[in-house]
Coordinates of C-alpha atoms and ligand atoms in Angstrom, one line a residue:
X1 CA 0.0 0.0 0.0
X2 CA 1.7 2.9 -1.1
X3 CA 1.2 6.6 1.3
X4 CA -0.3 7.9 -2.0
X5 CA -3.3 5.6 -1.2
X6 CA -3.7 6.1 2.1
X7 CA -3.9 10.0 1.0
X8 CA -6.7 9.2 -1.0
X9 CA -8.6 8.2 1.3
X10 CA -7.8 10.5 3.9
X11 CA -8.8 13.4 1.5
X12 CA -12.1 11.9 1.1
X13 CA -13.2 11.7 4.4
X14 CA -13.4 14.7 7.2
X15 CA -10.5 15.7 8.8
X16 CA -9.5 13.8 11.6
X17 CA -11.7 10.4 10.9
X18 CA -8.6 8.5 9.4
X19 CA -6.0 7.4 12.3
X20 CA -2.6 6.1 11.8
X21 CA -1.1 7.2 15.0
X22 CA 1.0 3.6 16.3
X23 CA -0.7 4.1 19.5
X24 CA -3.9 4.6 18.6
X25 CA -3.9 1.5 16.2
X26 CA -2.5 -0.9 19.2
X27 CA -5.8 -0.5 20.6
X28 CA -8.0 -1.6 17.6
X29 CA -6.2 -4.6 17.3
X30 CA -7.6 -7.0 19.4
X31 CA -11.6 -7.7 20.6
X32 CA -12.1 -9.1 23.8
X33 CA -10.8 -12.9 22.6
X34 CA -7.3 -10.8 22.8
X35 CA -6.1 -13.0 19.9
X36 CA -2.2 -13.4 20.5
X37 CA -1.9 -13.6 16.8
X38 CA -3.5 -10.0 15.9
X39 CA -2.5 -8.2 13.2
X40 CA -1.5 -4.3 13.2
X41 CA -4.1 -2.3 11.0
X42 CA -2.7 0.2 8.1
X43 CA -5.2 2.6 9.8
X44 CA -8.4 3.1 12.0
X45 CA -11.3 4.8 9.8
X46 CA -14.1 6.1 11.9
X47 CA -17.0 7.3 9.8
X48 CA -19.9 9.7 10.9
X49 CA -22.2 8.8 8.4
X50 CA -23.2 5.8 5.7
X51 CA -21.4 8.4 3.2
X52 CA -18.1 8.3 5.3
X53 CA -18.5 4.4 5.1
X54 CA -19.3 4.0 1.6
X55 CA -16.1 6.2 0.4
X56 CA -13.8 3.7 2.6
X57 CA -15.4 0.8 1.2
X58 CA -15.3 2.0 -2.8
X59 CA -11.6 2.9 -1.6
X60 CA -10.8 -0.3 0.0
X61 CA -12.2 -1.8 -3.5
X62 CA -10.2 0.0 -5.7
X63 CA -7.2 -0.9 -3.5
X64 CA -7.6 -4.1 -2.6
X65 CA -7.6 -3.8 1.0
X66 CA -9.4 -5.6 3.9
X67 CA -11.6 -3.5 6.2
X68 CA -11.7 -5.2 9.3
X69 CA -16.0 -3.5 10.5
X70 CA -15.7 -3.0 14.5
X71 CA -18.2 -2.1 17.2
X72 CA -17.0 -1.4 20.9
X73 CA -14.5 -5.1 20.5
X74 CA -16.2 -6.6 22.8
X75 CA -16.8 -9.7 20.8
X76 CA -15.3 -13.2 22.1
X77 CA -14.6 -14.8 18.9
X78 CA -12.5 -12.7 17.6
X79 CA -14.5 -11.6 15.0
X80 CA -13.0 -7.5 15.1
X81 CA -9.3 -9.0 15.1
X82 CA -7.4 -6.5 13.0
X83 CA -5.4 -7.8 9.9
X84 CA -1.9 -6.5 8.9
X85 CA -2.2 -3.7 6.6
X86 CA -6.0 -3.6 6.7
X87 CA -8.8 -1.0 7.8
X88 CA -10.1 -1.2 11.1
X89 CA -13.5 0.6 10.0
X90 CA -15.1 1.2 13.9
X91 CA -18.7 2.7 14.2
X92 CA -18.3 4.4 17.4
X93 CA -18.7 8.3 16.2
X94 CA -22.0 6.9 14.5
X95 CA -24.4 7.8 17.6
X96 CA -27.6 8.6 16.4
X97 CA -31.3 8.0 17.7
X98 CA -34.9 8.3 16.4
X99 CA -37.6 7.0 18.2
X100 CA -41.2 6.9 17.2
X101 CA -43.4 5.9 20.3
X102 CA -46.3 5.4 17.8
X103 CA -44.7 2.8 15.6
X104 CA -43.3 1.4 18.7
X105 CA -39.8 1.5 16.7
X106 CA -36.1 3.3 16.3
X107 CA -33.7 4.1 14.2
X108 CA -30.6 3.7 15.2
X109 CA -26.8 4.2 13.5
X110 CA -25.1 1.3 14.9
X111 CA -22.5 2.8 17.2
X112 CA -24.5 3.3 19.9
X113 CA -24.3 1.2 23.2
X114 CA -26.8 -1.6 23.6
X115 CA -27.8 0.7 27.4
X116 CA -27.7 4.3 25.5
X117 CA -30.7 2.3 23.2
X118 CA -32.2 0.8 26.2
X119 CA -32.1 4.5 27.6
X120 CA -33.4 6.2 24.7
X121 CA -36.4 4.0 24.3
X122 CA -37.1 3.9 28.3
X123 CA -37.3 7.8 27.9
X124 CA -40.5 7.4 25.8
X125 CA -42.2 4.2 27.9
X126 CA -40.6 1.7 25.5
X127 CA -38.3 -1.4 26.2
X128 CA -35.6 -2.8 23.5
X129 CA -35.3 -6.4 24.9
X130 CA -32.0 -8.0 24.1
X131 CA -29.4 -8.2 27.2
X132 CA -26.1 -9.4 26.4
X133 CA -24.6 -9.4 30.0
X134 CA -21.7 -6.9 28.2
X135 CA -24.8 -4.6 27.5
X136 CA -23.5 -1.5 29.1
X137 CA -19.6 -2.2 26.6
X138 CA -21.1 -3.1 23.1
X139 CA -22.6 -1.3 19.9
X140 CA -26.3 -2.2 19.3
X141 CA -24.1 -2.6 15.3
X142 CA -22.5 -5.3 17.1
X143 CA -25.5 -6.8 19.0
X144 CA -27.1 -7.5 15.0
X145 CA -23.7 -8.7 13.3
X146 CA -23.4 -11.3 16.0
X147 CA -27.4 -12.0 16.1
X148 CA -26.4 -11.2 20.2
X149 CA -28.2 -13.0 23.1
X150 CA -28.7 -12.4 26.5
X151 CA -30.5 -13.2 29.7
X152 CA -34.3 -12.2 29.0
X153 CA -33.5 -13.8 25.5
X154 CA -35.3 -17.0 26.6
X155 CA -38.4 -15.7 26.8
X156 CA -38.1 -12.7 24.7
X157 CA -36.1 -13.9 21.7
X158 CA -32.7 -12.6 20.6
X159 CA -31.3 -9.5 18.2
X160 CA -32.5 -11.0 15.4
X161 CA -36.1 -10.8 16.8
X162 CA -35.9 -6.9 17.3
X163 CA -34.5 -6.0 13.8
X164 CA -36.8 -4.7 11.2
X165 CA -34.6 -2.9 8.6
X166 CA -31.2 -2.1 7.9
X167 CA -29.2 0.3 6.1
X168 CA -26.1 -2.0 4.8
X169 CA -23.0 -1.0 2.8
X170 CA -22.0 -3.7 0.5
X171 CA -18.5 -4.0 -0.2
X172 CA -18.0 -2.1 -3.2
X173 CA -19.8 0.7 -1.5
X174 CA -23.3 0.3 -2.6
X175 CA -25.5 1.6 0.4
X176 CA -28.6 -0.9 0.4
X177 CA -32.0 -0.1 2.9
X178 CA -33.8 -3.5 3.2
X179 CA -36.6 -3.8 5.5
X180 CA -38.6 -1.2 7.4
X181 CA -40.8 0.1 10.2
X182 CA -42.7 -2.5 9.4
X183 CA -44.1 -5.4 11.4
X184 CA -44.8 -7.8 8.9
X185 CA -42.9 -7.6 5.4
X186 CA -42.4 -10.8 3.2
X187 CA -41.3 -8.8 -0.2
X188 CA -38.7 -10.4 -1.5
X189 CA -36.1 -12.7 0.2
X190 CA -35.1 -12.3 3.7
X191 CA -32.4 -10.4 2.9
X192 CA -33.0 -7.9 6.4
X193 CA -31.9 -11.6 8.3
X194 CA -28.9 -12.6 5.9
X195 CA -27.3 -9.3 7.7
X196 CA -28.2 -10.3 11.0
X197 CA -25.2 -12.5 12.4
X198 CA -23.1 -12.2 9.4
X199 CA -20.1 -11.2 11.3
X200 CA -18.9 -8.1 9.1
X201 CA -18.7 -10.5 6.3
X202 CA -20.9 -9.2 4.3
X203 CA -21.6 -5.7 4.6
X204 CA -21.4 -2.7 7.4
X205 CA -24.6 -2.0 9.2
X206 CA -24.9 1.5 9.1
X207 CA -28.6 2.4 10.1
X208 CA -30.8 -0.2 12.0
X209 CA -34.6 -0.5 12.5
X210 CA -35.3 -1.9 15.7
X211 CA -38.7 -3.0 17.1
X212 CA -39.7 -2.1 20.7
X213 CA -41.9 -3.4 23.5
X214 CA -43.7 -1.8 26.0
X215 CA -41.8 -2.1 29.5
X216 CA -41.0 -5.0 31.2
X217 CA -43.0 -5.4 34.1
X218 CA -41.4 -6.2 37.5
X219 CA -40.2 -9.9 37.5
X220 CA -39.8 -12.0 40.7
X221 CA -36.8 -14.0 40.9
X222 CA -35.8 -17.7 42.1
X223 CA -32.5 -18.3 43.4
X224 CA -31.7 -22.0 43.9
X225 CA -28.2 -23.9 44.7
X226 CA -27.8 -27.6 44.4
X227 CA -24.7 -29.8 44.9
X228 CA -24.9 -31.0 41.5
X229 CA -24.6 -29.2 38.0
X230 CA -26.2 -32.3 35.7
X231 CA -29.2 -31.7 39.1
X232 CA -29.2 -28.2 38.0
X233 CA -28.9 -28.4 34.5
X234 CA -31.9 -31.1 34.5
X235 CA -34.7 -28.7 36.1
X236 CA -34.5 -26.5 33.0
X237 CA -36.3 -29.0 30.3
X238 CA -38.8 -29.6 33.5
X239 CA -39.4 -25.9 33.5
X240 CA -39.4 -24.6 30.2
X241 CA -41.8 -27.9 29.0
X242 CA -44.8 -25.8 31.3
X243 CA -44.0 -22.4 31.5
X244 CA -41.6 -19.8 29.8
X245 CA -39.6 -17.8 32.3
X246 CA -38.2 -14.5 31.7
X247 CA -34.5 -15.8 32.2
X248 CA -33.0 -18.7 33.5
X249 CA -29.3 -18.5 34.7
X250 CA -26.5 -21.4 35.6
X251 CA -23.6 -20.7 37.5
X252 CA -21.2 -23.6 38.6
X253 CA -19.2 -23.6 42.0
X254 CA -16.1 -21.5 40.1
X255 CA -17.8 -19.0 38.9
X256 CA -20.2 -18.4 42.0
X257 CA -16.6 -18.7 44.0
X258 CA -15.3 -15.8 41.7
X259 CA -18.3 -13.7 41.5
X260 CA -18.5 -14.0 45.8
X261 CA -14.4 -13.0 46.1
X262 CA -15.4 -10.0 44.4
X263 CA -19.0 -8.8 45.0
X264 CA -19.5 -10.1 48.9
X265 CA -23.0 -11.0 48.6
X266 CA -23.7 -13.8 50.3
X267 CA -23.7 -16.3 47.9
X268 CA -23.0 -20.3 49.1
X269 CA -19.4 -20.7 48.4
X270 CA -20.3 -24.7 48.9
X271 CA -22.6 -25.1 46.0
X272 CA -21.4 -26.7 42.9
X273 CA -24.3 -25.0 41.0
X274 CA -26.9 -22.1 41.0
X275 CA -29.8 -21.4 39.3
X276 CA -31.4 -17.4 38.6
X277 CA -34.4 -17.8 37.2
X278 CA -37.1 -15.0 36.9
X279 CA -41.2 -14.9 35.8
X280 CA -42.5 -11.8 34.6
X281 CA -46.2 -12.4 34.7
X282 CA -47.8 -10.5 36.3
X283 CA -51.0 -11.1 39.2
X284 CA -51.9 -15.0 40.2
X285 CA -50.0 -16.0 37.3
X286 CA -46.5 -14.9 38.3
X287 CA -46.8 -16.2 41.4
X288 CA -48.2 -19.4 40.3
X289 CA -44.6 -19.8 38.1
X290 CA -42.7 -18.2 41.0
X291 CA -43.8 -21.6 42.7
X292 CA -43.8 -23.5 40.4
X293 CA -39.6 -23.4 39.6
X294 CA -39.1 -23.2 43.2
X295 CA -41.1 -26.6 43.1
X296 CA -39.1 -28.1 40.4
X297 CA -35.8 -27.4 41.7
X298 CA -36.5 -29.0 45.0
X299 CA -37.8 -32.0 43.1
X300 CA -34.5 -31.6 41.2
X301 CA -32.3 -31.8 44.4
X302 CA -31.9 -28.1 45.3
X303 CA -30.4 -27.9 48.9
X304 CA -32.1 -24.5 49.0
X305 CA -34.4 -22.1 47.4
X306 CA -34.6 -18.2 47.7
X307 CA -37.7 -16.3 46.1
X308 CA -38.3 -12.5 46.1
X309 CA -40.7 -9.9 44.5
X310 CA -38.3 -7.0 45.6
X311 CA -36.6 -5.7 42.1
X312 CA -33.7 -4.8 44.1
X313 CA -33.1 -8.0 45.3
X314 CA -33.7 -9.9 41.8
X315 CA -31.5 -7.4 40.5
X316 CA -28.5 -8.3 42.9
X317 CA -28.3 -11.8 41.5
X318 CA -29.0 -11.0 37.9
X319 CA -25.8 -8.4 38.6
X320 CA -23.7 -11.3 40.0
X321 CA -24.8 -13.7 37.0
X322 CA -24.0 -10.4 34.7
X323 CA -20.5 -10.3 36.6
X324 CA -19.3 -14.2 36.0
X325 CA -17.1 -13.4 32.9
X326 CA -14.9 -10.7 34.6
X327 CA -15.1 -12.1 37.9
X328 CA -13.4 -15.8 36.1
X329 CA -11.3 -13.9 34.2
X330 CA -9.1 -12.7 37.0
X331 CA -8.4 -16.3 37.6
X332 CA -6.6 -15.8 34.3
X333 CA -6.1 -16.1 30.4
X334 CA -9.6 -17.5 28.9
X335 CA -10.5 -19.5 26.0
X336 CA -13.7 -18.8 26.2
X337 CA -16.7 -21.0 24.7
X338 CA -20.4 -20.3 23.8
X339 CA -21.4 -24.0 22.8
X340 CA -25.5 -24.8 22.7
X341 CA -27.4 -28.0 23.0
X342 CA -30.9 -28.8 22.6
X343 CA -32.3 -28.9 26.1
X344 CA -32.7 -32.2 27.0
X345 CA -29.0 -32.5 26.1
X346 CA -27.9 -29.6 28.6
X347 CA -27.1 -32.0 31.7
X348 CA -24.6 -34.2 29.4
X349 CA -23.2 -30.9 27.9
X350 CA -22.2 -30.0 31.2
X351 CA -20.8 -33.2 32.5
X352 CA -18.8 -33.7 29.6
X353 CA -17.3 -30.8 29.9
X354 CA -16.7 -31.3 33.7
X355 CA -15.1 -34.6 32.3
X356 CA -12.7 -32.5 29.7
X357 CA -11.4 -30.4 32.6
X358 CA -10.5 -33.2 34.3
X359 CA -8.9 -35.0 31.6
X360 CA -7.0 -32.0 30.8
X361 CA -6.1 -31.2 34.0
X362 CA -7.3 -27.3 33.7
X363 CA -10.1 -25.4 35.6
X364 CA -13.5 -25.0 33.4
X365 CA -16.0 -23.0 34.6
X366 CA -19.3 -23.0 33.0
X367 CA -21.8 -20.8 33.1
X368 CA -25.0 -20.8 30.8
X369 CA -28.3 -18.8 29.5
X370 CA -29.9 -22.4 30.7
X371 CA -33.4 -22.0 29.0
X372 CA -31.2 -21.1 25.9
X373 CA -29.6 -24.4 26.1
X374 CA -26.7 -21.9 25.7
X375 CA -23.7 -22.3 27.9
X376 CA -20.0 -20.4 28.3
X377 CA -17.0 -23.0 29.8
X378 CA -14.3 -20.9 30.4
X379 CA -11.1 -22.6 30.2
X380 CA -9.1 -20.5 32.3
X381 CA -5.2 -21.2 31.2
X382 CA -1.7 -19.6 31.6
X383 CA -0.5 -17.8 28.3
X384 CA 3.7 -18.3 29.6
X385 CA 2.7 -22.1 30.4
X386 CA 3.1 -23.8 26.7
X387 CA 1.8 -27.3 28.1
X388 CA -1.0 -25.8 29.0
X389 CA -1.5 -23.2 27.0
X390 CA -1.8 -26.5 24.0
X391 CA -3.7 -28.7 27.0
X392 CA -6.6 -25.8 27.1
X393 CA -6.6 -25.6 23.6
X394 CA -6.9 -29.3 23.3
X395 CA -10.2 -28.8 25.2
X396 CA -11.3 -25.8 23.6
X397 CA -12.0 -28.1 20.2
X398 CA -13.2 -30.9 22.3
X399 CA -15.9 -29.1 24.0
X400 CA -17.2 -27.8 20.6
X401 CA -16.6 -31.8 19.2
X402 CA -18.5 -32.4 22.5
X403 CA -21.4 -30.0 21.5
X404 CA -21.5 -31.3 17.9
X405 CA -22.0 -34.5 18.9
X406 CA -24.9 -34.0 21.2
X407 CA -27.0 -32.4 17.9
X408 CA -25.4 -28.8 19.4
X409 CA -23.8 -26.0 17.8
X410 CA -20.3 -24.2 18.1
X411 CA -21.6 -20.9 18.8
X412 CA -24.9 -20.0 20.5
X413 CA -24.8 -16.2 20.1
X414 CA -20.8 -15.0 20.1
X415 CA -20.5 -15.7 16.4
X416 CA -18.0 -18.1 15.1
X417 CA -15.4 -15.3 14.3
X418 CA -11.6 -16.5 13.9
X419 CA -11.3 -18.6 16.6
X420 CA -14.5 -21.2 16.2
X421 CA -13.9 -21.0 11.8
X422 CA -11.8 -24.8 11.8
X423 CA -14.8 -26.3 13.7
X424 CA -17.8 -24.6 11.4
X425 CA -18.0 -27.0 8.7
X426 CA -18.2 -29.7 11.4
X427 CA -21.1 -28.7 12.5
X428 CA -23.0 -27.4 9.2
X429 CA -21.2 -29.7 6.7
X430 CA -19.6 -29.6 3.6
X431 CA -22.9 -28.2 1.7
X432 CA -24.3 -25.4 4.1
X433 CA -20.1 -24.4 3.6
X434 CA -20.1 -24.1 0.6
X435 CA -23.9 -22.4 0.6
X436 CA -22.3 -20.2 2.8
X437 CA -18.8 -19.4 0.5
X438 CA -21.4 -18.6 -2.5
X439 CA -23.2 -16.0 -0.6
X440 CA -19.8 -14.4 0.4
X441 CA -18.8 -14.7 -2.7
X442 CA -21.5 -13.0 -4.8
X443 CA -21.8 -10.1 -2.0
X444 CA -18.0 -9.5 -1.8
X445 CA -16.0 -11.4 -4.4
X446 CA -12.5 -9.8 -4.0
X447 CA -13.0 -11.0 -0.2
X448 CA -12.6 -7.3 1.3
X449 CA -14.8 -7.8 4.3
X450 CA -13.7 -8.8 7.6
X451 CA -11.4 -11.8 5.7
X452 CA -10.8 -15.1 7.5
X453 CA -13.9 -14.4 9.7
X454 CA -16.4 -16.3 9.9
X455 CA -17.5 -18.4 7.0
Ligands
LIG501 C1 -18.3 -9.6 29.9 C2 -18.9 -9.9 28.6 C3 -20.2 -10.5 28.6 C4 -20.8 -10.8 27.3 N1 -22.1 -11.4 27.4 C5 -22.7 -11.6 26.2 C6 -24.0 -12.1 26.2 O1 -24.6 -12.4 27.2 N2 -24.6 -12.4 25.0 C7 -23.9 -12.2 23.8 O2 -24.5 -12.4 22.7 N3 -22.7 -11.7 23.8 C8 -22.0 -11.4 24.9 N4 -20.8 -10.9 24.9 C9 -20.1 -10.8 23.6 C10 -20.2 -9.4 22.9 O3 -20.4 -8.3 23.9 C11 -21.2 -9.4 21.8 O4 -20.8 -10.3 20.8 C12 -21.5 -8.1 21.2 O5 -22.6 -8.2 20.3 C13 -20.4 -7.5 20.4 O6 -20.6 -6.1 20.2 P1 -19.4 -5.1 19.9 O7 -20.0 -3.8 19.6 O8 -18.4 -5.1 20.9 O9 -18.9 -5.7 18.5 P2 -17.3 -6.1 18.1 O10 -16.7 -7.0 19.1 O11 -16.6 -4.8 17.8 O12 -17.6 -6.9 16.7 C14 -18.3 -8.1 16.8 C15 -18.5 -8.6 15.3 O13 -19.4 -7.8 14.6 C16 -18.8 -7.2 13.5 N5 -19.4 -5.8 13.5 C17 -19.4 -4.9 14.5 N6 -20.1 -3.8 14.1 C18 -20.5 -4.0 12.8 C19 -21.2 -3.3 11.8 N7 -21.7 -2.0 12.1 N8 -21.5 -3.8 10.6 C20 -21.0 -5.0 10.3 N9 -20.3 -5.8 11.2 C21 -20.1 -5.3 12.4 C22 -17.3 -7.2 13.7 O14 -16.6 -7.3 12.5 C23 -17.2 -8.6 14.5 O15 -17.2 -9.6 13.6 C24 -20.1 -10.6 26.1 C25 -18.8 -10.0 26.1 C26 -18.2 -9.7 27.3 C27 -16.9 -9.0 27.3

């Protein structure tokens, strides 16, 4: 890339939104799965506008360079990795916010955090559902290209659920609206949901419709512990088969150990798993499911149950389950997993990954969105320790072979990034691949977006 480039592209965009100062591009090179292997970036672009973003993207074309999209790198997969001599294109100067209270919808540029959306809507009596736990650190741009999830998700459904349109820039800077304000829409094909999840593979979200709810009403919460995580893990299918909660929560014994070193709550240092589960129904009914999962974990082994209609209260546990991921990672370096099962298959999931750890001789905690079928073992491991350093990586595959073979998937809602890409045609086989390398193909055939991610 000669410096004549560059100063093309720095002379098409305002003054100050191309970066190339060293220290500055350090910090865009790695997400939050702090890939060892990161590139350096040529430069950080940081548009205003879907204008700004379509003149780096007709530039990056021209010049055959990568652009690497980014939200607030907070992903786990390592889908924001930066690439030597590519773009780092990051959204976070793209802050805008319309809300129609009539519609019950907003239009939001994708920089935003997943809170300041929350906030927005709140401020005219409307809810945006979807929670990731890392809701107050990411971009509601990189809540849709990961298709995020989150804790209310099991009732409410996930990002996907929530996105009506979408203002995308193609790679060869063709800006694109698909979708609308609208609640149903079948004209043509679902183009709005190819977007959704693709990882910055196919386009950057510039401008997103979202769809909004009216509040959530106050949940109550149930709070059980049990000396066993397969005991645990087996009260979900008995739960979610009569009644759909508004979350449901695991947390094994290392990561309620972590959370309680830190947060001094109370929690029982002794239990090898706990349970947060909430009902918002509201009247006879919420009770009735308040009582109702209390019921089932007892049946299920629970050594003791805890329920409570104070928000405050609920809250203090939802923080704690919010918490795990920090709270394990100061145990150390994490490799850190997002594998799913169909429910019936979540107590097997989690005693064959308690069987792993072992095996490997490495500390795995696991924590999960447990109505999801959706769990998080987090290998902790030593970077400066080679043996284990390959042992954890050893179980890292194995937990998604695991998965795989219990009719799972890889990835329940991080995205499959760089670090999960050798395991995805494992799961969806040599045809969805190639399905998959078409798509890319026709939307980006000089392979310009966010390469080696994904598919
Ligand atoms: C403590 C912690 C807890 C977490 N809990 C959850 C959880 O409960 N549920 C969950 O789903 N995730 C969770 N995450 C993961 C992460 O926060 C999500 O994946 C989030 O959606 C990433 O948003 P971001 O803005 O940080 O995106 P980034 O990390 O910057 O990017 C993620 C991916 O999206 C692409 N991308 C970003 N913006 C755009 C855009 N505008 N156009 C096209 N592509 C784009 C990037 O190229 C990359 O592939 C957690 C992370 C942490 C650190």
């Amino acid at each position: 890339m000669s410096a004549d480039a560059l100063a093309g592209l720095i002379a098409e965009l305002p003054e100050g939104a191309v970066v190339i100062d060293p220290d500055i591009l350090a910090s865009y090179r790695q997400d939050r799965a702090f890939d060892p292997n990161a590139g350096t970036p040529l430069a950080v672009v940081r548009p205003r506008c879907t204008e700004d973003v379509q003149a780096t993207l007709r530039w990056a074309t021209a010049n055959r360079v990568a652009v690497v999209p980014r939200g607030m790198g907070t992903g786990l997969s390592g889908g924001a990795t930066a690439l030597n001599d590519a773009i780092v294109l990051t959204t976070e100067k793209m802050r805008d916010i319309t809300v129609d209270p009539v519609t019950r919808t907003a239009v939001a540029q994708p920089g935003l955090l997943n809170a300041e959306v929350k906030a927005a809507v709140a401020e005219h009596g409307l809810w945006y559902p979807p929670d990731p736990s890392s809701f107050e650190i990411c971009s509601i741009g990189g809540n849709i290209a990961t298709n995020a999830g989150g804790l209310c998700c099991v009732k409410y459904g996930v990002t996907t659920d929530y996105v009506l349109g979408l203002q995308v820039v193609l790679a060869d800077g063709t800006a694109v609206r698909l979708g609308g304000p609208r609640l149903k829409d079948v004209a043509g094909l679902s183009l709005t949901k190819l977007f959704v999840g693709s990882e910055g593979t196919l386009g950057v979200i510039t401008e997103v419709t979202l769809r909004l709810l009216p509040p959530q009403r106050v949940a109550s919460t149930v709070v059980a512990t049990f000396d066993s995580v397969e005991a645990a893990a087996q009260s979900v299918v008995t739960i979610t088969g009569k009644m759909r909660p508004s979350m449901l929560e695991f947390m094994d014994s290392v990561s309620i150990n972590a959370v309680e070193d830190k947060l001094r709550m109370g929690l029982d240092r002794t239990a090898a798993a706990m349970m947060v589960a909430a009902t918002d129904d509201r009247g006879a009914t919420g009770v009735e499911d308040a009582e109702f999962m209390a019921e089932v974990f007892t049946k299920y082994g629970a050594k003791e149950v805890f329920t409570t209609a104070d928000p405050d209260e609920g809250e203090a546990f939802v923080a704690a389950r919010r918490f795990c991921i920090p709270a394990v990672e100061m145990k150390g370096s994490l490799l850190l997993e997002d594998v799913g099962v169909p429910l019936p298959a979540l107590a097997e999931l989690v005693g064959g990954v308690a069987k792993i750890a072992a095996n490997h001789d490495l500390l795995i905690s696991v924590i999960a969105h447990a109505g999801d079928g959706n769990t998080h073992p987090l290998i902790v491991y030593d970077p400066a320790d080679a043996a284990m350093t390959e042992r954890a990586h050893q179980a890292f595959g194995e937990i998604m072979d695991l998965a795989v073979g219990l009719g799972g998937t890889i990835t329940g809602e991080h995205g499959v990034g760089r670090l999960k890409r050798p395991w995805l045609e494992g799961q969806i086989g040599p045809d969805a691949m190639e399905l998959n390398r078409r798509i890319k193909a026709a939307l980006d055939p000089d392979n310009i977006l966010n390469p080696g991610a994904a598919i």
